[in-house]
Coordinates of C-alpha atoms and ligand atoms in Angstrom, one line a residue:
T1 CA 14.0 72.7 -15.2
F2 CA 14.1 69.1 -12.4
L3 CA 12.9 66.1 -13.1
P4 CA 9.9 64.9 -11.0
P5 CA 11.4 62.9 -8.3
P6 CA 11.9 59.7 -8.9
D7 CA 9.3 57.3 -8.1
A8 CA 10.4 54.3 -5.9
R9 CA 11.3 52.3 -8.5
V10 CA 14.6 54.7 -8.7
S11 CA 15.3 55.7 -5.4
G12 CA 15.5 51.8 -4.3
S13 CA 16.2 53.2 -0.3
E14 CA 14.0 53.7 2.6
P15 CA 14.7 56.0 6.2
Q16 CA 15.3 52.6 8.1
G17 CA 17.5 54.9 10.3
T18 CA 20.8 53.5 12.7
Y19 CA 22.0 50.2 12.3
N20 CA 24.6 47.6 13.8
P21 CA 28.3 47.9 13.3
G22 CA 29.1 44.8 11.3
E23 CA 25.9 43.9 10.9
L24 CA 24.7 43.8 7.2
R25 CA 21.5 43.6 8.7
G26 CA 18.8 45.8 6.5
I27 CA 21.2 47.1 4.5
I28 CA 19.8 45.4 0.9
R29 CA 16.4 43.8 2.0
V30 CA 13.6 43.2 0.0
N31 CA 10.3 44.6 0.4
Q32 CA 7.7 41.5 1.1
D33 CA 4.3 43.5 0.2
K34 CA 6.5 43.8 -3.6
C35 CA 8.3 40.9 -4.3
V36 CA 6.5 39.5 -6.4
G37 CA 8.9 36.4 -6.5
C38 CA 9.5 36.5 -10.7
D39 CA 13.7 35.1 -9.6
T40 CA 15.6 38.4 -11.5
C41 CA 17.0 39.1 -8.4
R42 CA 18.5 35.2 -7.7
E43 CA 19.8 35.5 -11.7
N44 CA 22.4 38.4 -10.9
C45 CA 22.8 38.1 -7.4
P46 CA 26.7 37.2 -7.0
A47 CA 26.8 35.0 -3.8
D48 CA 23.7 33.3 -4.3
A49 CA 22.2 34.7 -0.8
M50 CA 18.1 34.6 -2.5
M51 CA 16.4 32.7 -0.9
G52 CA 11.9 32.0 -2.4
E53 CA 10.1 29.9 -5.1
I54 CA 9.2 31.3 -8.0
G55 CA 6.5 33.1 -7.5
V56 CA 6.7 33.8 -3.6
A57 CA 8.3 36.7 -1.7
H58 CA 11.6 35.9 -1.8
K59 CA 14.6 36.8 1.7
I60 CA 17.7 37.6 1.6
D61 CA 20.3 34.7 3.4
L62 CA 21.7 37.3 5.6
D63 CA 24.6 34.2 6.2
K64 CA 25.7 35.1 2.2
C65 CA 25.0 38.4 1.2
I66 CA 27.5 40.6 0.5
A67 CA 25.5 43.9 0.0
C68 CA 26.5 44.7 -3.2
G69 CA 22.9 45.7 -4.5
Q70 CA 23.6 44.4 -8.1
C71 CA 19.4 42.8 -6.4
L72 CA 17.9 45.8 -5.9
I73 CA 19.2 47.3 -9.7
N74 CA 18.4 44.9 -11.4
C75 CA 15.0 44.3 -9.8
P76 CA 12.3 44.4 -12.7
F77 CA 9.1 45.8 -9.8
G78 CA 11.3 48.0 -7.5
A79 CA 10.6 45.0 -4.9
I80 CA 14.5 45.8 -3.2
E81 CA 15.2 48.8 -0.9
Q82 CA 18.2 49.5 0.3
M83 CA 19.1 51.5 3.8
S84 CA 19.0 55.1 3.9
F85 CA 21.7 58.1 5.1
V86 CA 19.7 60.5 3.5
D87 CA 17.5 62.3 6.4
E88 CA 20.1 61.5 9.1
V89 CA 22.8 64.0 6.6
M90 CA 19.5 66.0 6.4
G91 CA 19.3 67.1 9.9
K92 CA 23.6 67.3 9.9
L93 CA 24.1 69.5 7.4
N94 CA 21.0 71.7 9.4
D95 CA 23.5 72.2 11.4
P96 CA 25.3 74.7 12.1
K97 CA 27.8 73.1 14.8
V98 CA 28.6 70.0 12.7
V99 CA 30.7 70.1 10.3
V100 CA 29.7 67.9 7.5
V101 CA 32.2 66.4 4.8
G102 CA 31.3 65.0 1.4
I103 CA 33.7 61.7 -0.3
P104 CA 32.3 61.7 -4.0
A105 CA 33.6 59.1 -5.3
P106 CA 34.9 58.6 -9.1
A107 CA 31.7 56.4 -10.0
V108 CA 29.2 59.6 -8.1
R109 CA 30.0 61.9 -10.7
V110 CA 29.6 59.8 -14.4
A111 CA 26.3 58.9 -12.9
I112 CA 24.6 61.8 -10.9
A113 CA 23.7 63.8 -13.8
E114 CA 22.2 61.1 -15.3
E115 CA 19.7 61.7 -12.1
F116 CA 18.7 65.3 -13.5
G117 CA 17.7 64.6 -17.0
A118 CA 21.7 64.6 -18.9
P119 CA 22.9 61.2 -21.1
P120 CA 24.2 58.2 -18.8
G121 CA 28.2 59.1 -19.0
T122 CA 28.2 62.6 -18.7
L123 CA 31.1 64.0 -16.8
T124 CA 29.8 66.4 -13.4
V125 CA 33.1 66.8 -11.7
K126 CA 33.0 70.7 -10.9
K127 CA 29.2 70.7 -10.4
L128 CA 29.4 68.3 -8.4
H129 CA 32.0 69.6 -6.1
S130 CA 29.1 73.3 -6.3
A131 CA 26.7 71.5 -5.2
M132 CA 28.0 69.9 -2.9
K133 CA 28.6 72.8 -1.2
K134 CA 25.8 75.2 -1.8
A135 CA 23.9 72.0 -0.2
G136 CA 26.3 72.7 3.0
F137 CA 29.0 69.8 2.5
K138 CA 33.2 69.8 2.8
V139 CA 34.8 68.2 -0.2
Y140 CA 37.4 65.6 1.1
E141 CA 37.9 64.7 -2.8
N142 CA 38.1 60.5 -2.3
N143 CA 40.3 60.5 -5.2
L144 CA 43.3 61.7 -3.6
A145 CA 42.0 59.0 -0.5
A146 CA 42.5 56.5 -3.7
D147 CA 45.6 58.1 -4.9
Q148 CA 47.4 57.4 -0.7
T149 CA 45.9 53.9 -1.6
I150 CA 48.1 53.2 -4.6
L151 CA 51.0 53.8 -2.7
E152 CA 50.2 51.5 -0.3
E153 CA 49.2 49.2 -2.0
G154 CA 51.5 49.8 -4.6
G155 CA 54.6 49.9 -2.3
E156 CA 53.0 46.6 -1.3
I157 CA 53.8 45.2 -4.7
V158 CA 57.2 46.4 -5.7
G159 CA 58.0 45.0 -1.3
K160 CA 56.5 41.4 -2.4
I161 CA 58.0 41.8 -6.5
R162 CA 61.3 42.2 -3.8
Y163 CA 61.1 40.0 -1.1
W164 CA 59.2 36.8 -3.3
V165 CA 60.8 37.3 -7.3
L166 CA 64.5 39.5 -6.4
G167 CA 64.9 37.5 -3.3
E168 CA 65.7 40.3 -1.1
R169 CA 65.7 39.4 2.9
S170 CA 65.8 42.4 4.6
K171 CA 63.8 43.1 8.2
E172 CA 61.9 46.0 5.8
L173 CA 61.1 43.0 3.6
E174 CA 59.7 40.3 6.7
E175 CA 55.9 41.7 7.1
F176 CA 56.0 40.9 2.8
G177 CA 57.2 37.6 3.3
K178 CA 53.9 36.4 5.0
H179 CA 52.0 37.4 2.2
P180 CA 52.6 35.1 -1.3
F181 CA 51.5 36.0 -5.1
P182 CA 48.9 36.0 -6.1
H183 CA 48.0 39.1 -4.7
F184 CA 44.1 41.1 -4.6
T185 CA 43.2 44.5 -4.8
S186 CA 41.4 45.2 -0.8
C187 CA 38.9 47.9 -3.0
C188 CA 35.7 46.5 -3.2
P189 CA 34.2 45.4 0.2
A190 CA 31.5 42.9 -1.3
W191 CA 34.6 41.2 -2.6
V192 CA 36.0 41.7 1.0
R193 CA 33.2 40.5 2.7
Y194 CA 33.0 37.4 0.1
A195 CA 36.5 36.5 0.8
E196 CA 36.1 36.2 4.1
I197 CA 32.6 34.2 4.2
N198 CA 33.6 32.1 1.4
Y199 CA 37.4 31.7 0.5
A200 CA 39.6 32.9 4.6
A201 CA 42.6 30.2 3.2
L202 CA 42.8 33.8 0.4
L203 CA 43.0 36.2 3.0
P204 CA 46.7 36.4 3.4
H205 CA 46.6 37.1 -0.6
I206 CA 44.5 39.9 -0.5
S207 CA 45.7 43.4 -0.2
G208 CA 45.8 44.9 3.2
A209 CA 45.5 48.9 2.1
R210 CA 41.9 51.0 3.2
S211 CA 39.7 51.4 0.3
P212 CA 39.8 55.3 -0.5
M213 CA 37.1 55.6 1.0
L214 CA 37.8 54.2 4.7
M215 CA 41.3 56.3 3.8
A216 CA 39.6 59.5 3.2
G217 CA 37.7 59.3 6.5
P218 CA 40.3 58.7 9.2
S219 CA 42.5 62.0 6.2
A220 CA 39.5 64.6 6.7
K221 CA 39.0 64.2 10.7
T222 CA 42.9 64.1 11.2
W223 CA 45.7 66.1 8.6
A224 CA 42.3 67.7 7.3
A225 CA 40.8 69.0 10.0
L226 CA 43.0 70.2 11.7
N227 CA 45.7 71.8 9.5
I228 CA 43.5 73.1 6.3
W229 CA 39.8 73.8 7.7
K230 CA 41.4 74.2 11.0
V231 CA 37.7 72.6 13.3
D232 CA 37.8 70.7 15.8
P233 CA 37.9 67.1 14.2
V234 CA 35.0 65.7 17.0
K235 CA 32.6 68.2 14.7
V236 CA 33.4 66.5 11.7
Y237 CA 30.8 64.0 9.9
T238 CA 31.8 62.4 7.5
V239 CA 30.1 61.3 4.1
G240 CA 31.1 58.6 2.0
I241 CA 29.4 59.3 -1.4
M242 CA 29.5 56.3 -3.0
P243 CA 28.5 54.0 -6.2
C244 CA 27.5 51.8 -3.9
T245 CA 25.7 50.1 -0.9
A246 CA 28.5 47.3 -0.3
K247 CA 30.3 50.4 1.3
I248 CA 27.7 51.2 3.5
F249 CA 28.8 47.5 5.4
E250 CA 32.4 48.2 5.1
A251 CA 31.6 52.1 6.6
S252 CA 30.3 49.7 9.8
R253 CA 32.7 47.7 10.0
P254 CA 33.8 48.4 14.0
E255 CA 37.6 47.9 13.0
F256 CA 37.7 51.4 11.3
H257 CA 38.5 54.3 14.0
A258 CA 41.4 55.3 13.2
A259 CA 41.1 58.5 13.8
W260 CA 39.6 58.3 16.9
K261 CA 42.3 55.9 18.1
F262 CA 45.5 58.8 16.1
L263 CA 44.0 61.5 18.1
R264 CA 43.0 60.1 21.3
E265 CA 46.6 59.3 21.6
K266 CA 48.6 62.2 19.7
K267 CA 46.2 63.7 23.1
I268 CA 44.3 66.3 20.9
I269 CA 41.3 65.0 22.4
P270 CA 40.4 63.7 25.3
D271 CA 41.3 60.4 26.6
N272 CA 37.4 60.3 27.5
T273 CA 35.7 60.5 24.2
P274 CA 33.4 58.5 22.9
K275 CA 35.0 56.8 20.0
F276 CA 33.6 57.0 16.2
P277 CA 34.0 55.1 13.7
D278 CA 36.6 56.9 10.5
I279 CA 33.1 57.1 8.0
D280 CA 29.9 58.6 10.0
A281 CA 27.0 58.1 7.0
V282 CA 27.4 57.1 3.3
L283 CA 24.9 58.3 0.6
T284 CA 25.1 56.2 -2.7
T285 CA 24.2 58.4 -5.9
R286 CA 21.1 57.8 -5.8
D287 CA 20.5 59.5 -2.1
L288 CA 23.1 62.4 -2.6
A289 CA 20.4 63.2 -5.9
E290 CA 17.8 63.4 -3.7
V291 CA 19.3 65.2 -1.1
F292 CA 19.5 67.6 -3.5
R293 CA 16.3 67.5 -4.7
R294 CA 15.2 68.4 -1.0
K295 CA 17.5 71.3 -0.9
G296 CA 16.7 72.5 -4.1
I297 CA 20.0 72.2 -7.0
N298 CA 19.9 71.2 -9.8
P299 CA 24.3 69.9 -10.2
L300 CA 23.5 70.4 -14.0
E301 CA 23.0 74.0 -13.7
M302 CA 26.2 75.0 -11.1
P303 CA 29.0 76.6 -12.3
E304 CA 32.5 74.5 -13.0
E305 CA 34.1 75.5 -9.7
A306 CA 37.7 76.8 -11.0
E307 CA 38.5 77.2 -7.3
E308 CA 40.1 74.1 -5.6
K309 CA 41.1 73.6 -2.6
I310 CA 43.9 71.0 -1.1
T311 CA 41.3 68.5 -0.7
E312 CA 39.7 68.3 -3.8
M313 CA 43.2 67.1 -5.8
Y314 CA 44.2 64.0 -7.6
T315 CA 45.1 62.5 -10.5
G316 CA 44.4 60.0 -13.3
G317 CA 45.3 57.2 -11.2
A318 CA 42.6 57.6 -9.0
T319 CA 39.5 58.4 -11.8
I320 CA 40.2 55.5 -12.9
F321 CA 39.3 53.2 -10.1
G322 CA 35.8 53.6 -10.9
N323 CA 36.1 51.1 -14.0
S324 CA 37.4 46.9 -14.2
G325 CA 41.6 47.8 -14.3
G326 CA 41.9 50.6 -13.0
V327 CA 43.3 49.9 -9.6
M328 CA 45.3 47.3 -11.7
E329 CA 46.1 49.6 -13.8
A330 CA 47.6 53.0 -11.2
A331 CA 48.9 50.1 -9.4
L332 CA 51.2 49.2 -12.4
R333 CA 52.1 52.9 -13.4
Y334 CA 53.3 52.9 -9.7
A335 CA 55.1 50.0 -9.6
Y336 CA 56.6 50.2 -12.1
Q337 CA 58.8 53.9 -12.2
V338 CA 59.5 53.0 -8.6
V339 CA 61.0 49.8 -10.3
S340 CA 62.9 51.3 -13.1
G341 CA 63.6 54.5 -11.5
K342 CA 61.6 56.3 -14.9
N343 CA 58.1 56.3 -15.9
P344 CA 56.6 54.4 -18.5
P345 CA 56.7 54.9 -22.0
S346 CA 52.7 55.6 -22.3
W347 CA 50.9 56.4 -18.9
D348 CA 47.7 54.1 -20.6
I349 CA 48.1 50.5 -20.8
Y350 CA 44.9 49.4 -22.2
A351 CA 45.8 44.9 -22.1
V352 CA 44.8 46.0 -18.3
R353 CA 41.7 47.7 -18.8
G354 CA 37.8 48.1 -19.4
Y355 CA 35.0 45.4 -19.2
T356 CA 35.1 42.5 -20.9
K357 CA 32.2 40.4 -22.0
Y358 CA 34.5 36.9 -21.0
G359 CA 34.6 38.7 -17.4
V360 CA 38.5 37.3 -16.9
K361 CA 40.3 39.9 -18.8
E362 CA 44.3 38.8 -18.6
A363 CA 48.0 40.8 -20.1
T364 CA 50.7 40.1 -19.6
I365 CA 52.9 43.6 -18.3
T366 CA 56.8 44.2 -18.4
L367 CA 58.2 45.9 -15.6
P368 CA 62.2 47.3 -16.5
L369 CA 64.5 47.3 -13.1
K370 CA 66.9 50.1 -13.3
D371 CA 70.0 47.0 -13.2
G372 CA 68.8 46.4 -16.6
K373 CA 67.1 43.3 -16.1
T374 CA 63.1 43.0 -16.9
I375 CA 60.3 40.6 -14.7
T376 CA 57.3 39.9 -16.3
V377 CA 53.8 40.2 -14.9
R378 CA 50.0 38.5 -15.5
T379 CA 47.8 40.1 -15.1
A380 CA 44.3 39.3 -14.2
T381 CA 40.7 41.6 -13.6
V382 CA 37.8 40.7 -12.6
N383 CA 35.0 41.5 -14.2
G384 CA 31.8 41.2 -11.9
I385 CA 32.7 38.3 -9.0
K386 CA 28.9 36.2 -10.7
N387 CA 30.1 33.9 -12.8
H388 CA 33.9 35.4 -13.5
L389 CA 36.0 34.1 -9.6
D390 CA 35.4 30.8 -8.1
K391 CA 37.1 29.4 -10.6
V392 CA 40.0 32.3 -10.8
V393 CA 40.8 31.4 -6.5
K394 CA 40.0 27.9 -7.4
D395 CA 43.4 28.2 -9.3
V396 CA 45.4 30.4 -6.7
L397 CA 44.2 27.9 -4.0
S398 CA 45.3 24.7 -5.7
G399 CA 48.2 26.8 -6.6
Q400 CA 47.7 26.2 -10.1
S401 CA 47.1 30.2 -11.2
P402 CA 49.0 31.6 -14.1
Y403 CA 48.5 35.3 -12.3
D404 CA 50.4 36.9 -10.4
I405 CA 48.4 40.1 -9.5
I406 CA 44.6 40.1 -9.7
E407 CA 41.9 42.8 -9.4
V408 CA 38.5 41.6 -8.4
M409 CA 35.0 44.5 -8.6
N410 CA 31.8 42.8 -7.5
C411 CA 30.4 44.4 -10.2
P412 CA 30.4 43.9 -13.5
G413 CA 33.1 46.9 -15.5
G414 CA 33.1 48.0 -12.1
C415 CA 32.3 50.6 -9.3
I416 CA 30.9 52.4 -12.5
N417 CA 27.8 49.7 -12.4
G418 CA 28.0 49.5 -8.8
G419 CA 24.4 48.9 -6.4
G420 CA 24.1 52.9 -5.7
Q421 CA 24.1 54.0 -9.1
P422 CA 20.8 55.3 -11.2
V423 CA 18.5 52.3 -12.1
Q424 CA 19.1 51.8 -15.7
P425 CA 16.5 50.4 -17.5
M426 CA 17.8 47.4 -19.1
G427 CA 19.9 46.0 -15.7
T428 CA 23.4 44.8 -15.5
S429 CA 23.8 41.9 -16.5
W430 CA 25.8 42.3 -19.9
Ligands
SF4_1 FE1 31.1 48.7 -4.5 FE2 32.8 48.6 -6.7 FE3 32.4 46.5 -5.1 FE4 30.9 47.3 -7.1 S1 33.0 46.9 -7.4 S2 30.6 46.1 -4.7 S3 30.3 49.4 -6.7 S4 33.7 48.7 -5.3

């Protein structure tokens, strides 16, 4: 019942071994033998990073590249490749001394089925978990970490409201005085890198919350390893399973070694333990399909697993992270509850959710306070950096922005259209 393995265009992955932490080199690259210089990648690159004349093989300007992979999934000639950890992860899965933890992102569960012939959009949450376990992974839900992210980021938004809107002053709130509105989300590593390269003055506005993957990694290596799985944390090898090639870059950033630091400080591991990262490897959705194929597993044939462990539980607010507006909606749900002391009339905040062909979805949300007053929050959800972000940012930098909270996802419509997803015949630049 398997489909034949995908050709190079669909897989888009090439084993390239290890990479230098914090560097983009090799995460996305143009195969000079395949590139015909059609320029489609330049049309889809949000960072103006593609170089080359029409008809001549293109190159990537690594000082501008944000590793989002939009060039890869839109290249009609399969000439753009992504660093692959498939071989390394296969080796770890086959090593009984290693505890391999898979961290599946929300957009993966709606796309992996496509790689095995199901119609686009087929949802396979429990089948995916079953297939991952059969392949040898323990599952730590990225959605569980997305719930953590919202506690962090929603807490920041509430802190900023208390400091900047309600005028409260206390030691507890001092830090929020350094981070003015508008507040920008931080879950998308391509967006964060784009801001670092192009708009450094904006950084104090961007949430300090780690992305869900970078919350899941250290949580798996500390809390779950010690309390749930009861294994040696040093043996845990964490694999982000992402719709996204920029996550490969994010995992390699040198600042993400929180589990190593924590475990040494608590004397759980010896002082001389070599440094290890919070996330050891990233597989894209295409890569996970390749792991399943090599293991002879078709997720569509797996059972809907009934048992749900604590590392696999999460809320609906986490699942919607996979779509544009999801982080915004989840943060607003949280903020509403905290500032009003009650649940919102509906958990669905359609005004901020989903794709808009205009690129920026605007909304005005009223939050009731506990004293009966109300505050108004103006939001913008940026559906893809390309063509849409720069005006929003320039307004912020010139003090003209009408918004209080801005969600930015690099990919059109959000992670569901990420550069690590199955290649769509029509591309993503709709
Ligand atoms: Fe990755 Fe999602 Fe950002 Fe696209 S929108 S670069 S898939 S995090």
